[in-house]
């Protein structure tokens, strides 16, 4: 089997079938994976960390850009296929057999940093995103495939049902863009819902440290009771007094408050502490 064989044939030749428990829905069409690689803006000068390479369709497209790829995969069954891929791009693919929730990306990336590109396993997509938005590792960019509904929650603006903690957190740290929609039929096996890719570029001065912790505390409290007025949702953190200190109307619902308003609440919380 060579790389010129179709990915579906290479998968079959290795007797591999998707394990749904690990969120395995593969992109076997290189036209799609090359589009994602282009959207990621990865190039020869880049190091990319890819979570969940699986059979390697996206990995191959990333390697074709000239980038160096470190792929973190939990399922050892894919190692032989990924070895074949690595042999076609000598010295540019490292595969780490590990749970991406537990790896230290700062060590993997080294001093030059890395972009993150992934067709994420649905069951751990949101916790991984939160780890990359709030953890010590600062990706150069993130190009991530999620269930469409989750992608919508990441890029949401105030005023709608989708707007919540994820949108506020992502907006505090990055520039967010939904860059590609992928119907369920693009995957093998097809998932129950459609998917979409978001591209996140970190702000030059992202919210971080205690201010980010405080922002997470106020958004968790406020959206924990999203049908209630802010004064009620934020009761344990100071309620009406906190809102007044932040210059925020205590009678509004959290889904109408923009990032600047939540940051004023976070700052008021820090001042109070
Ligand atoms: N990148 C491949 C593609 O696009 O065809 C596979 C994507 S599939 C949606 C998700 C991949 O993530 C699977 O290969 C799965 O084994 C892997 N995976 C699931 N949970 C993981 C985890 N916690 N850490 C690392 N990889 C994981």
Coordinates of C-alpha atoms and ligand atoms in Angstrom, one line a residue:
X1 CA 0.0 0.0 0.0
X2 CA 1.4 3.4 -0.9
X3 CA 0.2 7.0 -0.2
X4 CA -1.1 7.1 -3.8
X5 CA -3.8 4.5 -2.7
X6 CA -7.0 6.0 -1.5
X7 CA -7.1 6.5 2.2
X8 CA -10.2 4.4 2.5
X9 CA -8.3 1.5 0.8
X10 CA -5.4 2.0 3.2
X11 CA -7.7 1.9 6.1
X12 CA -9.4 -1.3 4.9
X13 CA -6.0 -2.9 4.2
X14 CA -5.1 -2.4 7.8
X15 CA -8.5 -3.8 8.8
X16 CA -9.4 -0.7 10.7
X17 CA -12.9 0.3 11.7
X18 CA -14.0 3.4 13.5
X19 CA -14.4 3.2 17.3
X20 CA -17.3 5.6 18.0
X21 CA -16.4 5.6 21.7
X22 CA -13.3 7.6 20.7
X23 CA -15.3 10.0 18.5
X24 CA -13.9 8.5 15.4
X25 CA -15.4 10.0 12.3
X26 CA -12.8 10.2 9.6
X27 CA -12.2 12.7 6.8
X28 CA -11.0 10.4 4.0
X29 CA -11.4 13.0 1.1
X30 CA -8.1 14.8 0.7
X31 CA -9.9 17.7 -1.1
X32 CA -11.6 18.4 2.2
X33 CA -8.5 17.9 4.4
X34 CA -6.4 20.1 2.1
X35 CA -9.0 22.9 2.4
X36 CA -8.7 22.7 6.2
X37 CA -4.9 22.7 6.0
X38 CA -5.1 25.9 3.8
X39 CA -7.5 27.5 6.2
X40 CA -5.1 26.8 9.0
X41 CA -2.5 28.9 7.2
X42 CA 0.2 26.4 8.2
X43 CA 3.3 26.5 6.0
X44 CA 6.9 25.3 5.8
X45 CA 8.0 27.5 8.7
X46 CA 5.3 26.1 11.1
X47 CA 5.1 23.4 13.7
X48 CA 1.6 22.0 13.9
X49 CA 0.2 20.0 16.8
X50 CA -2.7 17.8 15.5
X51 CA -4.9 16.1 18.0
X52 CA -6.4 12.8 16.8
X53 CA -4.7 12.1 13.5
X54 CA -6.6 8.8 13.2
X55 CA -5.8 7.3 9.7
X56 CA -4.0 10.5 8.8
X57 CA -6.0 12.3 6.1
X58 CA -5.7 15.7 7.7
X59 CA -2.1 14.9 8.8
X60 CA -1.1 14.3 5.2
X61 CA -2.7 17.6 4.1
X62 CA -0.8 19.4 6.8
X63 CA 2.5 17.7 5.9
X64 CA 1.9 18.7 2.3
X65 CA 2.0 22.4 3.3
X66 CA 5.6 21.9 4.4
X67 CA 4.8 22.1 8.1
X68 CA 6.3 19.9 10.8
X69 CA 3.6 17.9 12.5
X70 CA 3.4 16.5 16.0
X71 CA 0.3 14.3 16.1
X72 CA -1.3 13.2 19.4
X73 CA -3.4 10.0 19.1
X74 CA -5.0 7.9 21.7
X75 CA -5.8 4.8 19.6
X76 CA -2.6 2.7 18.9
X77 CA -4.3 0.9 16.0
X78 CA -3.4 3.9 13.7
X79 CA 0.3 3.8 14.4
X80 CA 1.2 1.6 11.4
X81 CA -0.7 3.8 9.0
X82 CA 0.9 6.9 10.5
X83 CA 4.3 5.3 10.2
X84 CA 3.7 4.9 6.5
X85 CA 2.7 8.5 6.2
X86 CA 5.8 9.6 8.2
X87 CA 8.1 7.7 5.8
X88 CA 6.7 9.7 2.9
X89 CA 7.6 13.0 4.7
X90 CA 10.9 12.1 6.3
X91 CA 11.7 13.8 9.6
X92 CA 8.6 15.9 9.7
X93 CA 6.0 13.7 11.5
X94 CA 6.2 12.7 15.2
X95 CA 3.4 10.7 16.6
X96 CA 2.7 10.7 20.3
X97 CA 0.5 8.0 21.7
X98 CA -1.3 9.8 24.5
X99 CA -4.6 11.4 25.8
X100 CA -4.6 14.9 24.4
X101 CA -6.3 16.1 27.6
X102 CA -3.2 15.2 29.6
X103 CA -0.3 16.2 27.3
X104 CA 1.8 19.3 28.0
X105 CA 1.7 21.2 24.7
X106 CA 4.3 23.7 25.8
X107 CA 6.9 20.9 25.9
X108 CA 5.7 19.4 22.6
X109 CA 5.8 22.8 20.9
X110 CA 9.2 23.9 22.2
X111 CA 10.4 27.5 22.3
X112 CA 9.1 28.2 18.8
X113 CA 5.5 27.5 19.6
X114 CA 3.0 25.7 17.4
X115 CA -0.4 26.0 15.7
X116 CA -3.1 23.6 16.7
X117 CA -5.1 21.9 13.9
X118 CA -7.6 19.2 14.5
X119 CA -10.8 17.4 13.5
X120 CA -11.6 17.0 17.1
X121 CA -13.1 14.0 18.8
X122 CA -16.6 15.3 19.8
X123 CA -16.5 13.9 23.3
X124 CA -13.5 15.9 24.3
X125 CA -13.6 18.9 21.9
X126 CA -14.9 21.5 24.3
X127 CA -12.6 20.6 27.3
X128 CA -9.6 20.7 24.9
X129 CA -10.6 24.1 23.6
X130 CA -11.0 25.4 27.2
X131 CA -7.6 24.0 28.0
X132 CA -6.0 25.8 25.0
X133 CA -7.9 29.1 25.8
X134 CA -7.0 29.1 29.5
X135 CA -4.0 26.9 30.0
X136 CA -0.3 27.8 30.0
X137 CA 0.2 26.8 26.3
X138 CA -0.6 29.7 23.9
X139 CA -1.1 28.2 20.4
X140 CA -0.1 30.4 17.4
X141 CA -3.6 29.7 16.1
X142 CA -6.3 27.0 16.3
X143 CA -8.1 25.6 13.4
X144 CA -10.7 23.2 14.8
X145 CA -13.5 21.0 13.6
X146 CA -16.5 20.8 16.0
X147 CA -20.1 19.8 15.8
X148 CA -21.8 22.7 14.1
X149 CA -23.8 23.6 17.2
X150 CA -20.6 23.8 19.3
X151 CA -18.9 25.9 16.6
X152 CA -21.9 28.2 16.7
X153 CA -21.5 28.6 20.4
X154 CA -17.8 29.5 20.0
X155 CA -18.4 32.3 17.5
X156 CA -21.7 33.6 18.9
X157 CA -22.4 37.3 19.6
X158 CA -24.5 38.7 22.4
X159 CA -28.3 38.4 22.1
X160 CA -28.8 34.9 20.9
X161 CA -29.4 31.5 22.4
X162 CA -25.9 30.3 21.4
X163 CA -24.2 33.1 23.3
X164 CA -22.7 31.8 26.6
X165 CA -19.5 31.0 28.5
X166 CA -17.7 29.5 25.5
X167 CA -18.3 32.6 23.3
X168 CA -17.2 35.1 26.1
X169 CA -14.1 33.0 26.9
X170 CA -13.1 32.5 23.3
X171 CA -13.7 36.3 22.5
X172 CA -11.5 37.3 25.5
X173 CA -8.6 35.4 24.2
X174 CA -9.0 35.2 20.4
X175 CA -10.3 36.5 17.2
X176 CA -13.0 34.0 16.2
X177 CA -14.1 33.0 12.7
X178 CA -16.3 30.2 11.4
X179 CA -14.4 29.3 8.2
X180 CA -16.0 26.0 6.8
X181 CA -19.1 24.0 7.2
X182 CA -18.9 20.2 6.6
X183 CA -22.0 18.1 6.2
X184 CA -22.2 14.8 8.1
X185 CA -21.8 12.9 4.8
X186 CA -18.2 14.3 4.5
X187 CA -17.2 11.9 7.3
X188 CA -16.7 8.1 7.5
X189 CA -18.8 6.9 9.3
X190 CA -21.1 10.0 9.2
X191 CA -21.9 11.5 12.6
X192 CA -25.5 12.3 13.5
X193 CA -25.0 16.1 13.0
X194 CA -23.2 18.4 10.7
X195 CA -19.8 20.0 11.6
X196 CA -18.0 23.2 11.1
X197 CA -14.4 24.5 11.4
X198 CA -13.5 27.6 13.5
X199 CA -10.2 29.4 13.1
X200 CA -9.1 31.2 16.3
X201 CA -6.2 33.7 16.3
X202 CA -5.0 34.8 19.7
X203 CA -5.2 38.6 20.5
X204 CA -1.9 40.4 20.8
X205 CA -2.9 41.0 24.5
X206 CA -5.3 38.3 25.4
X207 CA -7.1 38.4 28.8
X208 CA -5.1 36.1 31.1
X209 CA -4.1 35.3 34.7
X210 CA -6.3 36.3 37.6
X211 CA -8.5 38.5 35.2
X212 CA -9.2 35.4 33.1
X213 CA -10.0 33.4 36.2
X214 CA -12.4 36.1 37.4
X215 CA -14.0 36.2 33.9
X216 CA -14.6 32.5 34.1
X217 CA -16.1 32.8 37.6
X218 CA -18.6 35.5 36.5
X219 CA -19.6 33.8 33.3
X220 CA -20.0 30.4 35.0
X221 CA -22.3 32.1 37.6
X222 CA -24.2 34.2 35.2
X223 CA -24.8 31.6 32.5
X224 CA -25.4 28.9 35.2
X225 CA -28.8 30.7 35.5
X226 CA -29.1 32.2 32.1
X227 CA -32.9 32.8 32.3
X228 CA -32.5 34.9 35.4
X229 CA -31.4 38.5 35.8
X230 CA -27.7 39.1 36.4
X231 CA -28.4 40.2 40.0
X232 CA -29.8 36.7 40.8
X233 CA -27.2 34.7 38.8
X234 CA -24.3 36.6 40.4
X235 CA -25.8 36.5 43.9
X236 CA -23.0 34.5 45.4
X237 CA -20.4 36.8 43.9
X238 CA -22.0 40.1 45.1
X239 CA -25.1 40.3 43.0
X240 CA -26.5 43.8 42.6
X241 CA -23.5 45.4 44.4
X242 CA -21.1 43.8 42.0
X243 CA -23.2 44.8 39.0
X244 CA -23.4 48.4 40.2
X245 CA -19.6 48.5 40.9
X246 CA -19.1 47.3 37.3
X247 CA -21.5 49.8 35.8
X248 CA -23.7 46.9 34.5
X249 CA -27.5 46.9 34.7
X250 CA -28.4 44.2 37.3
X251 CA -31.8 43.6 35.7
X252 CA -30.5 42.4 32.3
X253 CA -30.1 38.7 31.3
X254 CA -26.5 37.4 30.8
X255 CA -27.0 36.7 27.1
X256 CA -27.3 40.4 26.4
X257 CA -24.1 41.4 28.0
X258 CA -21.0 41.8 25.8
X259 CA -17.4 40.9 26.5
X260 CA -16.6 44.4 27.7
X261 CA -19.4 44.2 30.3
X262 CA -18.3 40.8 31.5
X263 CA -14.7 42.1 31.8
X264 CA -16.0 45.0 34.0
X265 CA -17.7 42.5 36.2
X266 CA -14.5 40.4 36.4
X267 CA -12.5 43.5 37.3
X268 CA -15.1 44.5 40.0
X269 CA -14.8 41.0 41.4
X270 CA -11.0 41.3 41.6
X271 CA -11.2 44.7 43.2
X272 CA -13.6 43.3 45.8
X273 CA -11.4 40.3 46.6
Ligands
LIG1 N1 -8.0 13.4 12.1 C1 -8.7 12.2 11.6 C2 -9.6 12.6 10.5 O1 -9.9 13.8 10.3 O2 -10.0 11.7 9.7 C3 -9.6 11.6 12.8 C4 -10.6 12.5 13.4 S1 -11.6 11.7 14.6 C5 -13.0 12.9 14.6 C6 -10.9 12.0 16.2 C7 -9.6 11.3 16.5 O3 -9.2 11.6 17.8 C8 -9.7 9.8 16.4 O4 -8.5 9.3 15.7 C9 -9.6 9.3 17.9 O5 -9.0 8.1 18.1 C10 -8.7 10.5 18.5 N2 -9.0 10.7 19.9 C11 -10.1 10.6 20.6 N3 -9.9 11.0 21.9 C12 -8.6 11.4 22.0 C13 -7.9 11.9 23.1 N4 -8.4 12.1 24.3 N5 -6.5 12.2 22.8 C14 -6.0 12.0 21.6 N6 -6.7 11.5 20.5 C15 -8.0 11.2 20.7

